[in-house]
Structures are given as structure tokens and as C-alpha cells.
Amino acid sequence: MSSNKGKTTKILAGAGLILTTIIWGSSFVVMKNSVDLISPCYLLALRFTVAALCMLGVFWPQNKGMGKKDIRYGVILGVFLFTSYVFQTYGLKYTTASKNAFITTLYVMIVPFLHWVFNGKKPLGKNILAAVLAVIGLALLSLEGDLGINLGDLLTLICGVFFAVHIVFIDRYTEEHSPIRLTTMQMITSAVLGWVLAPMLEGKMDLGILDTGLILSLLYLGIFSTMIGFLLQNVGQKYLTPNTSSILLSFESVFGLAFSVIFLGDPLTAKLLLGCAMMFGAVIISEYKPKKKQ
């Protein structure tokens, strides 16, 4: 009975991570429009501020008894998260969107080894195979044109490393601490770092750009893409391994592609379909467990 309950929990956790990637995939279109109007650090500061206020408002009873360790671990996760976003955003200024998306999701390859280093859990052969298959699938989905390495690619690679560290430490901290409290502190930390860094890097913010359309975009990014997305990630990772979580989270590229095809009219090719198939294969291999002989 407990075995079936465990399977159901894992399925729900996996579904939560897939829902996260659907939300993140849909946000590509919103981000594309928002970045044209507002500078990167202010955009991050605003979206994390919206998320932090919503987490505090909606989950006030759960956050009320927050302890020192909840705060400390949430701040650590927030630093990893915000740092990865900053490197990704500035990396995008010097490289193509397709290379930025691919290099970011190389965390799929990095996570199994960082999980070994920080949490002492050696990756299995299937974990490595699944990660390699996922990276090939991501390459088919993302890469096109110039494959040379530039400054933007290196900044994006640093972003991918911080995303990987973020995933591994979520696994460690959610074992004994509330995902809700950890998510709340991540959002608060990222918002504070955004408001500290933005004036230093980008000067004063022009309040005149805050029209109705941009405000609605920021609310969508803050509530759905940030608050709900990272809450689902933190809860889902409590019941899944970092290796499987990283592959499921990389489906952001698959759904980003799907929304681009639907809303932006991008063409759907055999290469992209093969990339999607390899991504699904990676998830199956990662979670495959041979039946034990009776």
C-alpha cells in the first residue's frame, strides 16, 4: 500500500515540475516583450518583488513560525537563484536566444555530478545516459547557425552552473524544511538583491514605462512564472531525485518551442520533433527501474 502511495506522490511531484516548465515556457513570449521595455535587473527586481509579496500574503500562516534555519537556507537558495538569472540575462545580450537556452539547460549534465559532490550520492549509469540524451535533445531543439563561443556563451554557462547548484541544494534543504518557507525566502532575497544591483548597473528606473500592458506582464511573471513556478519546483523536488528533476525542468525548452510555434508562428521541423522525442526518452531512462525477480 505504501509503495503505491509513494508512486502516486512521485507522479504528482513530476506533474508539478512539468506544470512549472509549461508556465516557464509560456513566459518566453511575455519576457520577450517585457525586456524590450525595461532593463534586465529592474525586470528581475520587480518580478521577484511581486512574487515575494504574494508568498507572504497567501502563505502568511505557514510563514509565521519561520525559524533561523528556514531563513538561512532560503537566503542561500535565493542567492543561487538570483545569480543564475543575472548571468542568464546578461549572457543573452552577447549571444543568440537559441544558444542561451541550450547552454542554460546544460545543468542537466552538471546536476548528477554536483549531487555526488555535495550530497554524496553517486550517479548511476542510467543517470549519465539520460543526461547525455537530454543534452542531445536540447541541442536539436535550441542550436542553429553560429556555434562559436563568445562572452555571452561563457556568462550563460556560469548561469547553468548556478542553476545546477540551486537544484542540488533544494534537494538537500527540502528534506527537513518547508518548501513554502524556503520559496518565500528565495523570493525575498532575490527581490532585495535586484533592487540593490539594479541602480548600480542600470541607473534610475524610468517610471513612465509602467503602462497597463507592462504591469500585466510583470504580474504574470511575478505570480505565475516566479511564485507558482518556484513553489512547484521546491515541492516537487522534495519527492524526486535532483537528476530526474533537472531533466523534467529542462522541458522548459520543449514548451518554449511549443508556445513559439503556436503564438509566434515558428516552423515545426523533423529536427525539433526528434529533439522532443529524445527529451521524453531521457525522462523514461532516468526513472526506469527493472522489476525485481520474485
CSV table of C-alpha atoms in Angstrom, one decimal:
chain,number,residue,atom,x,y,z
A,1,MET,CA,0.0,0.0,0.0
A,2,SER,CA,2.8,2.4,1.0
A,3,SER,CA,4.6,1.6,-2.3
A,4,ASN,CA,1.6,2.7,-4.3
A,5,LYS,CA,1.3,5.8,-2.3
A,6,GLY,CA,5.0,6.6,-2.9
A,7,LYS,CA,4.5,6.1,-6.7
A,8,THR,CA,1.4,8.4,-6.7
A,9,THR,CA,3.4,11.1,-4.8
A,10,LYS,CA,6.2,10.9,-7.3
A,11,ILE,CA,3.8,11.1,-10.2
A,12,LEU,CA,2.2,14.2,-8.7
A,13,ALA,CA,5.6,15.7,-8.0
A,14,GLY,CA,6.6,15.1,-11.6
A,15,ALA,CA,3.4,16.6,-12.8
A,16,GLY,CA,4.1,19.6,-10.7
A,17,LEU,CA,7.5,20.1,-12.3
A,18,ILE,CA,6.0,19.6,-15.8
A,19,LEU,CA,3.4,22.3,-15.0
A,20,THR,CA,6.3,24.5,-13.9
A,21,THR,CA,8.0,24.1,-17.3
A,22,ILE,CA,4.7,24.8,-19.1
A,23,ILE,CA,4.5,28.1,-17.1
A,24,TRP,CA,8.1,29.0,-17.8
A,25,GLY,CA,7.8,28.0,-21.5
A,26,SER,CA,4.8,30.4,-21.8
A,27,SER,CA,6.7,33.2,-20.2
A,28,PHE,CA,9.2,33.3,-23.0
A,29,VAL,CA,6.7,35.3,-25.1
A,30,VAL,CA,6.0,37.6,-22.1
A,31,MET,CA,9.7,38.1,-21.3
A,32,LYS,CA,10.5,38.9,-25.0
A,33,ASN,CA,8.0,41.8,-24.9
A,34,SER,CA,9.0,43.0,-21.4
A,35,VAL,CA,12.8,43.1,-21.9
A,36,ASP,CA,12.2,45.5,-24.8
A,37,LEU,CA,10.7,47.9,-22.4
A,38,ILE,CA,12.5,47.6,-19.1
A,39,SER,CA,16.2,46.9,-18.2
A,40,PRO,CA,17.1,43.3,-17.1
A,41,CYS,CA,17.9,44.0,-13.4
A,42,TYR,CA,14.8,46.1,-12.8
A,43,LEU,CA,12.7,43.5,-14.5
A,44,LEU,CA,14.1,40.8,-12.1
A,45,ALA,CA,13.7,43.1,-9.1
A,46,LEU,CA,10.0,43.8,-10.0
A,47,ARG,CA,9.0,40.2,-10.8
A,48,PHE,CA,10.7,38.8,-7.6
A,49,THR,CA,9.0,41.6,-5.5
A,50,VAL,CA,5.6,40.7,-6.8
A,51,ALA,CA,6.4,37.0,-6.1
A,52,ALA,CA,7.7,37.8,-2.5
A,53,LEU,CA,4.6,39.9,-1.6
A,54,CYS,CA,2.2,37.2,-2.9
A,55,MET,CA,4.1,34.4,-1.0
A,56,LEU,CA,3.9,36.5,2.2
A,57,GLY,CA,0.2,37.3,1.6
A,58,VAL,CA,-1.1,33.9,0.5
A,59,PHE,CA,1.1,31.8,2.9
A,60,TRP,CA,1.2,34.0,5.9
A,61,PRO,CA,0.1,31.3,8.4
A,62,GLN,CA,2.8,28.9,7.1
A,63,ASN,CA,5.5,31.6,7.2
A,64,LYS,CA,4.5,32.9,10.6
A,65,GLY,CA,6.7,30.5,12.6
A,66,MET,CA,9.7,30.7,10.3
A,67,GLY,CA,13.0,29.7,12.1
A,68,LYS,CA,16.6,30.8,11.7
A,69,LYS,CA,17.5,27.8,9.5
A,70,ASP,CA,14.5,28.4,7.2
A,71,ILE,CA,15.7,31.9,6.7
A,72,ARG,CA,19.4,31.0,6.3
A,73,TYR,CA,18.7,28.2,3.8
A,74,GLY,CA,16.1,30.3,1.9
A,75,VAL,CA,18.6,33.1,1.6
A,76,ILE,CA,21.3,30.7,0.3
A,77,LEU,CA,18.9,29.4,-2.4
A,78,GLY,CA,17.8,32.9,-3.2
A,79,VAL,CA,21.5,34.0,-3.9
A,80,PHE,CA,22.0,31.0,-6.2
A,81,LEU,CA,18.7,31.7,-8.0
A,82,PHE,CA,19.2,35.4,-8.5
A,83,THR,CA,22.9,34.9,-9.6
A,84,SER,CA,21.8,32.4,-12.2
A,85,TYR,CA,19.2,34.8,-13.6
A,86,VAL,CA,21.6,37.7,-13.7
A,87,PHE,CA,24.2,35.7,-15.7
A,88,GLN,CA,21.5,34.4,-18.0
A,89,THR,CA,20.0,37.8,-18.7
A,90,TYR,CA,23.3,39.5,-19.4
A,91,GLY,CA,24.5,36.5,-21.3
A,92,LEU,CA,21.6,37.0,-23.6
A,93,LYS,CA,22.9,40.4,-24.5
A,94,TYR,CA,26.0,38.9,-26.2
A,95,THR,CA,24.7,35.6,-27.7
A,96,THR,CA,21.7,34.3,-29.5
A,97,ALA,CA,18.5,33.3,-27.7
A,98,SER,CA,18.8,29.7,-29.0
A,99,LYS,CA,22.4,29.3,-27.7
A,100,ASN,CA,21.4,31.0,-24.4
A,101,ALA,CA,18.5,28.5,-23.9
A,102,PHE,CA,20.7,25.5,-24.8
A,103,ILE,CA,23.7,26.5,-22.6
A,104,THR,CA,21.5,27.3,-19.6
A,105,THR,CA,19.9,23.8,-19.7
A,106,LEU,CA,23.4,22.2,-19.6
A,107,TYR,CA,22.6,22.0,-15.9
A,108,VAL,CA,21.1,18.6,-16.9
A,109,MET,CA,24.7,17.3,-17.3
A,110,ILE,CA,26.1,19.1,-14.3
A,111,VAL,CA,23.5,18.1,-11.7
A,112,PRO,CA,24.3,14.4,-11.3
A,113,PHE,CA,28.0,15.2,-10.5
A,114,LEU,CA,27.2,18.1,-8.2
A,115,HIS,CA,24.7,15.9,-6.4
A,116,TRP,CA,27.6,13.4,-5.9
A,117,VAL,CA,29.9,16.2,-4.6
A,118,PHE,CA,27.5,18.0,-2.2
A,119,ASN,CA,25.1,15.2,-1.2
A,120,GLY,CA,27.4,12.2,-1.5
A,121,LYS,CA,25.0,10.3,-3.9
A,122,LYS,CA,27.0,8.8,-6.8
A,123,PRO,CA,25.2,8.9,-10.2
A,124,LEU,CA,24.1,5.7,-11.8
A,125,GLY,CA,24.9,4.8,-15.4
A,126,LYS,CA,21.3,5.4,-16.4
A,127,ASN,CA,21.5,9.0,-14.9
A,128,ILE,CA,24.5,9.8,-17.1
A,129,LEU,CA,22.9,8.2,-20.2
A,130,ALA,CA,19.6,10.1,-19.5
A,131,ALA,CA,21.6,13.4,-19.1
A,132,VAL,CA,23.5,12.8,-22.3
A,133,LEU,CA,20.3,12.0,-24.2
A,134,ALA,CA,18.6,15.1,-22.8
A,135,VAL,CA,21.5,17.4,-23.9
A,136,ILE,CA,21.4,16.0,-27.4
A,137,GLY,CA,17.7,16.6,-27.5
A,138,LEU,CA,18.2,20.1,-26.2
A,139,ALA,CA,20.8,20.7,-28.9
A,140,LEU,CA,18.3,19.7,-31.6
A,141,LEU,CA,15.7,22.0,-30.1
A,142,SER,CA,17.9,25.0,-29.5
A,143,LEU,CA,21.0,25.2,-31.6
A,144,GLU,CA,21.2,26.7,-35.1
A,145,GLY,CA,23.6,28.9,-37.1
A,146,ASP,CA,26.8,30.1,-35.4
A,147,LEU,CA,28.2,27.6,-32.9
A,148,GLY,CA,31.3,29.6,-32.0
A,149,ILE,CA,32.0,30.6,-28.3
A,150,ASN,CA,31.7,34.2,-27.2
A,151,LEU,CA,31.4,36.2,-24.0
A,152,GLY,CA,27.6,35.6,-23.8
A,153,ASP,CA,28.1,31.9,-24.0
A,154,LEU,CA,30.6,31.9,-21.1
A,155,LEU,CA,28.2,34.1,-19.0
A,156,THR,CA,25.3,31.7,-19.8
A,157,LEU,CA,27.4,28.7,-18.8
A,158,ILE,CA,28.0,30.3,-15.4
A,159,CYS,CA,24.3,30.7,-15.2
A,160,GLY,CA,23.8,27.0,-15.9
A,161,VAL,CA,26.3,26.1,-13.1
A,162,PHE,CA,24.3,28.2,-10.6
A,163,PHE,CA,21.0,26.7,-11.7
A,164,ALA,CA,22.6,23.2,-11.1
A,165,VAL,CA,23.8,24.2,-7.7
A,166,HIS,CA,20.3,25.6,-6.9
A,167,ILE,CA,18.6,22.3,-7.9
A,168,VAL,CA,21.1,20.2,-5.8
A,169,PHE,CA,20.7,22.4,-2.7
A,170,ILE,CA,16.9,22.4,-3.0
A,171,ASP,CA,17.1,18.6,-2.7
A,172,ARG,CA,19.2,18.9,0.5
A,173,TYR,CA,17.1,21.6,2.2
A,174,THR,CA,13.6,20.4,1.4
A,175,GLU,CA,14.3,17.1,3.1
A,176,GLU,CA,13.8,18.7,6.5
A,177,HIS,CA,12.4,22.2,5.8
A,178,SER,CA,9.1,23.6,4.4
A,179,PRO,CA,9.2,24.2,0.7
A,180,ILE,CA,6.8,27.1,1.3
A,181,ARG,CA,9.1,28.9,3.7
A,182,LEU,CA,12.2,28.2,1.5
A,183,THR,CA,10.3,29.6,-1.5
A,184,THR,CA,9.3,32.7,0.4
A,185,MET,CA,12.8,33.5,1.5
A,186,GLN,CA,14.2,32.8,-2.0
A,187,MET,CA,11.7,35.4,-3.5
A,188,ILE,CA,12.5,38.0,-0.8
A,189,THR,CA,16.3,37.5,-1.2
A,190,SER,CA,16.1,37.7,-5.0
A,191,ALA,CA,14.0,40.9,-4.8
A,192,VAL,CA,16.4,42.6,-2.4
A,193,LEU,CA,19.4,41.7,-4.5
A,194,GLY,CA,17.6,43.0,-7.6
A,195,TRP,CA,16.9,46.4,-6.0
A,196,VAL,CA,20.4,46.7,-4.7
A,197,LEU,CA,22.1,45.7,-8.0
A,198,ALA,CA,19.8,47.5,-10.5
A,199,PRO,CA,20.7,51.1,-9.6
A,200,MET,CA,24.4,50.2,-9.7
A,201,LEU,CA,24.3,48.5,-13.1
A,202,GLU,CA,21.4,50.4,-14.8
A,203,GLY,CA,21.0,53.8,-13.1
A,204,LYS,CA,17.5,55.1,-12.3
A,205,MET,CA,14.4,53.4,-13.5
A,206,ASP,CA,12.1,55.3,-15.8
A,207,LEU,CA,8.6,55.0,-14.1
A,208,GLY,CA,7.0,56.4,-17.3
A,209,ILE,CA,7.4,53.0,-18.9
A,210,LEU,CA,5.0,51.3,-16.4
A,211,ASP,CA,1.9,51.3,-18.6
A,212,THR,CA,-1.0,48.8,-18.2
A,213,GLY,CA,0.5,46.2,-20.6
A,214,LEU,CA,3.8,46.1,-18.8
A,215,ILE,CA,2.1,46.0,-15.4
A,216,LEU,CA,0.0,43.0,-16.5
A,217,SER,CA,3.2,41.3,-17.9
A,218,LEU,CA,5.0,41.9,-14.6
A,219,LEU,CA,2.1,40.4,-12.6
A,220,TYR,CA,2.1,37.3,-14.8
A,221,LEU,CA,5.8,36.9,-14.5
A,222,GLY,CA,5.7,37.5,-10.7
A,223,ILE,CA,2.7,35.4,-9.8
A,224,PHE,CA,2.8,32.5,-12.3
A,225,SER,CA,6.3,32.3,-13.6
A,226,THR,CA,8.1,33.1,-10.4
A,227,MET,CA,5.9,32.4,-7.3
A,228,ILE,CA,3.9,29.4,-8.5
A,229,GLY,CA,6.7,28.1,-10.7
A,230,PHE,CA,9.4,28.0,-8.0
A,231,LEU,CA,6.9,26.9,-5.3
A,232,LEU,CA,6.0,23.9,-7.5
A,233,GLN,CA,9.7,23.2,-8.1
A,234,ASN,CA,10.6,23.2,-4.4
A,235,VAL,CA,7.6,21.0,-3.5
A,236,GLY,CA,8.2,18.6,-6.4
A,237,GLN,CA,11.9,18.2,-5.7
A,238,LYS,CA,11.1,17.1,-2.2
A,239,TYR,CA,9.9,13.8,-3.7
A,240,LEU,CA,12.1,13.4,-6.7
A,241,THR,CA,15.9,13.0,-7.2
A,242,PRO,CA,17.8,16.0,-8.5
A,243,ASN,CA,18.8,14.0,-11.6
A,244,THR,CA,15.1,13.4,-12.6
A,245,SER,CA,14.1,16.9,-11.5
A,246,SER,CA,16.8,18.6,-13.7
A,247,ILE,CA,15.6,16.6,-16.8
A,248,LEU,CA,11.9,17.5,-16.1
A,249,LEU,CA,12.8,21.1,-15.6
A,250,SER,CA,14.7,21.2,-18.9
A,251,PHE,CA,11.3,20.6,-20.6
A,252,GLU,CA,11.0,24.4,-20.4
A,253,SER,CA,12.8,24.3,-23.8
A,254,VAL,CA,10.1,21.9,-25.2
A,255,PHE,CA,7.2,24.1,-24.1
A,256,GLY,CA,9.0,27.3,-25.1
A,257,LEU,CA,9.2,25.8,-28.5
A,258,ALA,CA,5.6,24.7,-28.5
A,259,PHE,CA,4.4,28.2,-27.5
A,260,SER,CA,6.7,29.8,-30.1
A,261,VAL,CA,5.1,27.6,-32.8
A,262,ILE,CA,1.6,28.4,-31.6
A,263,PHE,CA,1.8,32.1,-30.8
A,264,LEU,CA,4.8,33.3,-32.8
A,265,GLY,CA,4.4,31.2,-35.9
A,266,ASP,CA,7.8,29.5,-35.7
A,267,PRO,CA,8.1,26.4,-38.1
A,268,LEU,CA,7.9,22.9,-36.6
A,269,THR,CA,10.6,20.7,-38.2
A,270,ALA,CA,11.6,17.0,-38.1
A,271,LYS,CA,14.8,18.1,-36.2
A,272,LEU,CA,12.6,19.7,-33.4
A,273,LEU,CA,10.3,16.6,-33.2
A,274,LEU,CA,13.4,14.3,-32.8
A,275,GLY,CA,14.7,16.6,-30.1
A,276,CYS,CA,11.4,16.4,-28.2
A,277,ALA,CA,11.4,12.6,-28.6
A,278,MET,CA,14.9,12.4,-27.1
A,279,MET,CA,13.9,14.5,-24.2
A,280,PHE,CA,10.9,12.2,-23.4
A,281,GLY,CA,13.3,9.2,-23.7
A,282,ALA,CA,15.7,10.8,-21.2
A,283,VAL,CA,12.9,11.1,-18.6
A,284,ILE,CA,11.9,7.4,-19.1
A,285,ILE,CA,15.5,6.2,-18.8
A,286,SER,CA,16.1,8.4,-15.7
A,287,GLU,CA,13.1,6.9,-13.9
A,288,TYR,CA,13.3,3.3,-15.2
A,289,LYS,CA,13.6,0.6,-12.6
A,290,PRO,CA,13.8,-3.0,-13.6
A,291,LYS,CA,11.4,-5.3,-11.8
A,292,LYS,CA,13.0,-7.4,-9.1
A,293,LYS,CA,12.7,-11.2,-9.5
A,294,GLN,CA,10.4,-12.8,-7.1
